[in-house]
Amino acid sequence: MNQNRVPLLVGLIAFMALLAYSSLFVVRAGQQAIVLRFGQIVDVKADPGIYFKWPFGFLEADNVQMIEDRLLSFELDNIRVQVSGGKFYEVDAFLVYQITDPRKFRQTVSGDVTLAEARLRTRLDAALRGVYGLRGFEAALSDERAGMMNEVREQLRPDAESLGLQITDVRIRRTDLTQEVSQQTFDRMKAERLAEAERLRARGREAAQRIKAIADRQVVEIIAEARKESEIARGQGEGERSRIFADVFSKDPDFFAFYRSMTAYGTALDNTGTTMVLSPTSEFFRYFQDSNGGLPPVSGATPPAAGAEPPAPATPAPQ
């Protein structure tokens, strides 16, 4: 072989390889390819595999744009929404979508996912504000939440289809009070708890007064009953005492007189600091002179007749 033809052959092989390389493209799983010829869409390849196109895309012959064929999502954080009661809340949401019409997706947003998501963010923000504005805050925390998300998705569906997209799901990740609303809610809950505590205290004081009144009435009744029983017992005791004294006096008048004198001695001679001036021959000291209670004779006095009862000793009055 002529040595001059070797470079030519090598160049031809390289050109054929370059031509083959620029004529082939691969569509992987999770992708779909839009084939553009002179800027116009000529074909869409949605199935994975190896495909051919016109070579040399830099000459605007055929270009291939790869777009996603899987579920995509983006988040929208700290959306400030106003509910029907006039209060504001912060909402975090996310949206799941898929590119179902590559041709329309290319025509509307040039196949740019970032641009498509920017438009969806604006529409999602407006839809959330509209749905929340028709309801109270409690709806987002109840069984109505699923219905609210379906309503948001239905509002986004026409706009998404106009971009060649299909909305798969819309979810709320967080619904929370704003800082000022949180403080207002805290103050309201605090006031309610304080009011409830005061009501409980009032009920407790009322119950305490009622119990105390019942206890006081029972104390008065118990004391009155006890006094009644004590007075009855005292009266019965006094009567029994009088009966015993009368019985003893009737049986032995001398012993009764002696007992009364001893009692009088104990009362009068107790350490009370009282001074008494009495005659030694007075009747008070009759048992000091005679164990039988006889008084010493007094000049000019007439002795008592035989068998006469001696007079009862008198208790002198203190001076």
Short mmCIF file of C-alpha atoms in Angstrom, two decimals:
data_model
loop_
_atom_site.label_atom_id
_atom_site.label_comp_id
_atom_site.label_asym_id
_atom_site.label_seq_id
_atom_site.Cartn_x
_atom_site.Cartn_y
_atom_site.Cartn_z
CA MET A 1 0.00 0.00 0.00
CA ASN A 2 1.20 3.42 -0.90
CA GLN A 3 2.41 5.24 2.16
CA ASN A 4 0.80 8.46 0.91
CA ARG A 5 -2.65 6.89 1.17
CA VAL A 6 -2.36 6.00 4.86
CA PRO A 7 -3.14 9.47 6.20
CA LEU A 8 -6.01 9.71 3.77
CA LEU A 9 -7.39 6.41 4.94
CA VAL A 10 -7.00 7.36 8.57
CA GLY A 11 -8.74 10.65 7.94
CA LEU A 12 -11.57 8.90 6.13
CA ILE A 13 -12.03 6.46 9.01
CA ALA A 14 -12.02 9.31 11.51
CA PHE A 15 -14.56 11.20 9.43
CA MET A 16 -16.81 8.15 9.20
CA ALA A 17 -16.52 7.65 12.96
CA LEU A 18 -17.37 11.29 13.59
CA LEU A 19 -20.25 11.05 11.18
CA ALA A 20 -21.58 7.96 12.91
CA TYR A 21 -21.12 9.52 16.34
CA SER A 22 -22.96 12.70 15.39
CA SER A 23 -25.75 10.65 13.81
CA LEU A 24 -26.49 8.59 16.91
CA PHE A 25 -28.10 9.56 20.19
CA VAL A 26 -29.15 7.52 23.19
CA VAL A 27 -32.37 7.93 25.16
CA ARG A 28 -32.01 6.54 28.65
CA ALA A 29 -34.71 5.41 31.06
CA GLY A 30 -36.39 8.42 32.65
CA GLN A 31 -35.67 10.61 29.63
CA GLN A 32 -37.36 11.61 26.42
CA ALA A 33 -35.73 13.31 23.43
CA ILE A 34 -36.99 16.08 21.20
CA VAL A 35 -35.40 16.06 17.72
CA LEU A 36 -35.11 19.55 16.26
CA ARG A 37 -34.33 20.27 12.64
CA PHE A 38 -33.51 23.83 11.84
CA GLY A 39 -35.24 24.79 15.10
CA GLN A 40 -38.45 22.92 14.37
CA ILE A 41 -39.62 19.80 16.22
CA VAL A 42 -39.57 16.84 13.87
CA ASP A 43 -39.80 13.94 16.26
CA VAL A 44 -40.08 12.95 19.92
CA LYS A 45 -38.44 9.80 21.25
CA ALA A 46 -40.06 8.63 24.49
CA ASP A 47 -38.77 5.05 24.66
CA PRO A 48 -35.24 4.24 25.81
CA GLY A 49 -32.84 3.16 23.07
CA ILE A 50 -30.38 4.25 20.36
CA TYR A 51 -31.70 6.51 17.61
CA PHE A 52 -30.38 8.13 14.44
CA LYS A 53 -30.55 11.72 13.29
CA TRP A 54 -28.96 13.87 10.70
CA PRO A 55 -25.35 14.51 11.64
CA PHE A 56 -23.63 17.76 12.41
CA GLY A 57 -26.12 19.46 14.64
CA PHE A 58 -23.94 22.54 14.72
CA LEU A 59 -25.08 23.18 11.14
CA GLU A 60 -28.65 23.30 12.49
CA ALA A 61 -29.38 20.09 10.67
CA ASP A 62 -30.64 18.01 13.59
CA ASN A 63 -30.33 18.81 17.27
CA VAL A 64 -31.57 16.67 20.18
CA GLN A 65 -32.87 18.12 23.45
CA MET A 66 -33.20 15.74 26.39
CA ILE A 67 -35.99 16.36 28.88
CA GLU A 68 -37.08 14.47 31.97
CA ASP A 69 -39.65 11.70 31.73
CA ARG A 70 -40.00 11.10 35.48
CA LEU A 71 -41.85 12.70 38.35
CA LEU A 72 -40.43 16.08 39.31
CA SER A 73 -41.19 18.20 42.33
CA PHE A 74 -40.45 21.55 43.87
CA GLU A 75 -41.25 23.21 47.21
CA LEU A 76 -42.85 26.52 48.03
CA ASP A 77 -41.96 27.73 51.54
CA ASN A 78 -43.25 30.43 53.87
CA ILE A 79 -46.32 31.42 51.85
CA ARG A 80 -48.22 34.03 53.85
CA VAL A 81 -51.94 33.31 53.44
CA GLN A 82 -54.98 34.96 54.98
CA VAL A 83 -57.90 32.80 56.14
CA SER A 84 -61.56 33.74 56.27
CA GLY A 85 -61.23 35.03 59.85
CA GLY A 86 -58.76 37.68 58.73
CA LYS A 87 -55.70 36.15 60.39
CA PHE A 88 -52.48 35.32 58.56
CA TYR A 89 -50.68 31.98 58.53
CA GLU A 90 -47.51 30.60 56.99
CA VAL A 91 -47.81 27.59 54.70
CA ASP A 92 -45.16 25.28 53.21
CA ALA A 93 -46.26 23.24 50.20
CA PHE A 94 -44.76 21.05 47.50
CA LEU A 95 -45.98 20.09 44.03
CA VAL A 96 -45.29 16.92 42.04
CA TYR A 97 -45.60 17.04 38.26
CA GLN A 98 -44.51 15.26 35.08
CA ILE A 99 -43.76 16.41 31.52
CA THR A 100 -46.39 14.64 29.46
CA ASP A 101 -46.33 16.72 26.27
CA PRO A 102 -42.74 17.38 25.22
CA ARG A 103 -43.76 19.32 22.11
CA LYS A 104 -45.85 21.79 24.05
CA PHE A 105 -43.22 21.95 26.79
CA ARG A 106 -40.62 22.91 24.20
CA GLN A 107 -42.88 25.45 22.52
CA THR A 108 -43.98 27.24 25.69
CA VAL A 109 -40.88 27.31 27.90
CA SER A 110 -38.19 26.11 25.44
CA GLY A 111 -37.91 22.89 27.42
CA ASP A 112 -36.54 24.77 30.44
CA VAL A 113 -37.63 23.12 33.72
CA THR A 114 -36.57 26.14 35.77
CA LEU A 115 -38.77 28.46 33.74
CA ALA A 116 -41.71 26.05 33.95
CA GLU A 117 -41.38 25.75 37.73
CA ALA A 118 -41.22 29.54 38.07
CA ARG A 119 -44.60 29.81 36.36
CA LEU A 120 -46.04 26.99 38.45
CA ARG A 121 -44.81 28.63 41.66
CA THR A 122 -46.73 31.80 40.83
CA ARG A 123 -49.90 29.86 40.06
CA LEU A 124 -49.52 27.61 43.14
CA ASP A 125 -49.11 30.65 45.40
CA ALA A 126 -52.29 32.22 44.02
CA ALA A 127 -54.26 28.96 44.27
CA LEU A 128 -53.24 28.41 47.91
CA ARG A 129 -54.21 31.94 48.86
CA GLY A 130 -57.59 31.51 47.19
CA VAL A 131 -58.36 28.15 48.80
CA TYR A 132 -57.27 29.25 52.28
CA GLY A 133 -59.10 32.54 51.96
CA LEU A 134 -62.43 30.73 51.73
CA ARG A 135 -61.87 28.71 54.92
CA GLY A 136 -60.75 29.05 58.49
CA PHE A 137 -57.45 27.91 59.91
CA GLU A 138 -58.98 24.79 61.47
CA ALA A 139 -59.94 23.44 58.04
CA ALA A 140 -56.28 22.83 57.17
CA LEU A 141 -55.95 20.69 60.30
CA SER A 142 -59.11 18.65 59.74
CA ASP A 143 -60.46 16.17 57.20
CA GLU A 144 -61.05 19.07 54.80
CA ARG A 145 -57.33 19.25 54.10
CA ALA A 146 -57.41 16.55 51.37
CA GLY A 147 -60.29 18.33 49.67
CA MET A 148 -58.39 21.63 49.81
CA MET A 149 -55.38 20.05 48.11
CA ASN A 150 -57.56 18.54 45.39
CA GLU A 151 -59.08 21.95 44.82
CA VAL A 152 -55.62 23.52 44.48
CA ARG A 153 -54.60 20.80 42.02
CA GLU A 154 -57.71 21.34 39.91
CA GLN A 155 -57.00 25.07 39.76
CA LEU A 156 -53.44 24.38 38.59
CA ARG A 157 -54.37 21.72 36.05
CA PRO A 158 -55.30 24.04 33.10
CA ASP A 159 -52.15 26.13 33.52
CA ALA A 160 -49.98 23.04 33.80
CA GLU A 161 -51.50 21.45 30.70
CA SER A 162 -50.82 24.64 28.79
CA LEU A 163 -47.14 24.07 29.59
CA GLY A 164 -47.23 20.41 28.61
CA LEU A 165 -47.22 19.27 32.23
CA GLN A 166 -49.48 17.10 34.34
CA ILE A 167 -49.97 17.84 38.06
CA THR A 168 -49.67 14.57 39.96
CA ASP A 169 -50.03 15.79 43.53
CA VAL A 170 -50.11 18.89 45.72
CA ARG A 171 -49.36 18.60 49.42
CA ILE A 172 -49.11 20.92 52.40
CA ARG A 173 -46.07 20.26 54.56
CA ARG A 174 -46.73 22.87 57.24
CA THR A 175 -49.46 25.25 58.28
CA ASP A 176 -48.35 27.47 61.12
CA LEU A 177 -49.22 30.71 62.81
CA THR A 178 -47.28 33.83 62.00
CA GLN A 179 -45.33 35.44 64.82
CA GLU A 180 -47.94 38.09 65.61
CA VAL A 181 -50.82 35.63 65.35
CA SER A 182 -48.93 33.18 67.55
CA GLN A 183 -48.59 35.85 70.24
CA GLN A 184 -52.26 36.77 69.96
CA THR A 185 -53.28 33.12 70.16
CA PHE A 186 -51.01 32.60 73.14
CA ASP A 187 -52.48 35.61 74.93
CA ARG A 188 -56.02 34.44 74.19
CA MET A 189 -55.29 30.92 75.42
CA LYS A 190 -53.60 32.33 78.51
CA ALA A 191 -56.64 34.50 79.27
CA GLU A 192 -58.95 31.53 78.79
CA ARG A 193 -56.86 29.36 81.12
CA LEU A 194 -56.74 32.12 83.75
CA ALA A 195 -60.50 32.55 83.52
CA GLU A 196 -60.98 28.80 83.86
CA ALA A 197 -58.64 28.74 86.84
CA GLU A 198 -60.59 31.56 88.48
CA ARG A 199 -63.85 29.70 87.87
CA LEU A 200 -62.37 26.61 89.52
CA ARG A 201 -61.17 28.68 92.47
CA ALA A 202 -64.61 30.26 92.84
CA ARG A 203 -66.21 26.82 92.80
CA GLY A 204 -63.67 25.66 95.36
CA ARG A 205 -64.37 28.64 97.62
CA GLU A 206 -68.11 28.06 97.28
CA ALA A 207 -67.71 24.38 98.15
CA ALA A 208 -65.44 25.30 101.08
CA GLN A 209 -68.00 27.79 102.43
CA ARG A 210 -70.76 25.23 102.05
CA ILE A 211 -68.75 22.55 103.84
CA LYS A 212 -67.71 25.00 106.56
CA ALA A 213 -71.33 26.09 107.10
CA ILE A 214 -72.42 22.47 107.41
CA ALA A 215 -69.54 21.76 109.81
CA ASP A 216 -70.34 24.86 111.92
CA ARG A 217 -73.99 23.87 112.11
CA GLN A 218 -73.02 20.35 113.12
CA VAL A 219 -70.65 21.76 115.78
CA VAL A 220 -73.43 23.93 117.21
CA GLU A 221 -75.85 20.98 117.17
CA ILE A 222 -73.30 18.65 118.78
CA ILE A 223 -72.39 21.20 121.47
CA ALA A 224 -76.05 21.95 122.16
CA GLU A 225 -76.84 18.25 122.40
CA ALA A 226 -73.82 17.72 124.66
CA ARG A 227 -74.85 20.61 126.90
CA LYS A 228 -78.35 19.26 127.02
CA GLU A 229 -77.12 15.83 128.02
CA SER A 230 -74.65 17.35 130.52
CA GLU A 231 -77.38 19.46 132.12
CA ILE A 232 -79.61 16.40 132.34
CA ALA A 233 -76.78 14.38 133.85
CA ARG A 234 -75.90 17.25 136.21
CA GLY A 235 -79.52 17.55 137.30
CA GLN A 236 -79.74 13.82 137.81
CA GLY A 237 -76.48 13.93 139.77
CA GLU A 238 -77.68 16.83 141.91
CA GLY A 239 -80.90 15.00 142.59
CA GLU A 240 -79.05 11.82 143.46
CA ARG A 241 -76.70 13.82 145.69
CA SER A 242 -79.60 15.49 147.50
CA ARG A 243 -81.30 12.13 147.88
CA ILE A 244 -78.16 10.58 149.33
CA PHE A 245 -77.67 13.50 151.74
CA ALA A 246 -81.28 13.33 152.81
CA ASP A 247 -81.03 9.58 153.28
CA VAL A 248 -77.83 9.93 155.31
CA PHE A 249 -79.29 12.80 157.39
CA SER A 250 -82.36 10.77 158.18
CA LYS A 251 -80.26 7.81 159.24
CA ASP A 252 -77.62 9.58 161.34
CA PRO A 253 -78.16 13.29 162.00
CA ASP A 254 -75.03 13.48 164.20
CA PHE A 255 -72.76 12.14 161.42
CA PHE A 256 -74.34 14.55 158.94
CA ALA A 257 -73.67 17.47 161.28
CA PHE A 258 -70.10 16.27 161.75
CA TYR A 259 -69.63 15.96 157.95
CA ARG A 260 -70.98 19.47 157.38
CA SER A 261 -68.64 20.86 160.03
CA MET A 262 -65.61 19.13 158.46
CA THR A 263 -66.55 20.53 155.07
CA ALA A 264 -66.90 23.99 156.58
CA TYR A 265 -63.47 23.64 158.21
CA GLY A 266 -61.90 22.66 154.92
CA THR A 267 -63.48 25.62 153.16
CA ALA A 268 -62.83 28.23 155.84
CA LEU A 269 -59.35 27.17 156.91
CA ASP A 270 -57.97 26.69 153.41
CA ASN A 271 -54.90 28.78 152.55
CA THR A 272 -56.92 31.69 151.16
CA GLY A 273 -55.35 34.54 153.17
CA THR A 274 -58.68 35.30 154.89
CA THR A 275 -58.59 36.46 158.53
CA MET A 276 -61.46 35.49 160.86
CA VAL A 277 -62.02 36.68 164.40
CA LEU A 278 -64.13 34.14 166.33
CA SER A 279 -64.61 33.19 169.92
CA PRO A 280 -63.01 29.87 170.85
CA THR A 281 -66.31 28.91 172.43
CA SER A 282 -68.28 29.68 169.28
CA GLU A 283 -70.37 26.98 167.68
CA PHE A 284 -68.00 26.88 164.69
CA PHE A 285 -65.30 25.25 166.85
CA ARG A 286 -67.61 22.81 168.57
CA TYR A 287 -65.75 19.75 167.19
CA PHE A 288 -62.41 21.27 168.22
CA GLN A 289 -63.57 21.19 171.88
CA ASP A 290 -65.49 17.95 171.86
CA SER A 291 -65.41 15.10 169.37
CA ASN A 292 -69.11 14.69 169.94
CA GLY A 293 -69.74 18.31 169.00
CA GLY A 294 -70.64 19.49 172.49
CA LEU A 295 -70.01 23.16 173.32
CA PRO A 296 -68.33 24.19 176.61
CA PRO A 297 -70.66 25.74 179.15
CA VAL A 298 -70.99 29.48 178.96
CA SER A 299 -71.64 31.50 182.10
CA GLY A 300 -75.25 32.54 182.30
CA ALA A 301 -76.23 30.14 179.52
CA THR A 302 -78.81 27.43 179.96
CA PRO A 303 -77.55 23.94 179.06
CA PRO A 304 -79.50 22.16 176.36
CA ALA A 305 -82.12 19.75 177.41
CA ALA A 306 -81.26 16.11 177.41
CA GLY A 307 -81.85 14.49 174.01
CA ALA A 308 -82.06 17.85 172.18
CA GLU A 309 -80.29 18.02 168.74
CA PRO A 310 -77.33 20.37 168.71
CA PRO A 311 -77.58 23.19 166.27
CA ALA A 312 -75.67 22.88 163.00
CA PRO A 313 -72.38 24.72 162.96
CA ALA A 314 -72.43 27.94 161.07
CA THR A 315 -69.74 28.93 158.61
CA PRO A 316 -68.40 32.32 159.62
CA ALA A 317 -68.24 35.03 157.04
CA PRO A 318 -64.76 36.20 156.16
CA GLN A 319 -63.75 39.65 157.33
#
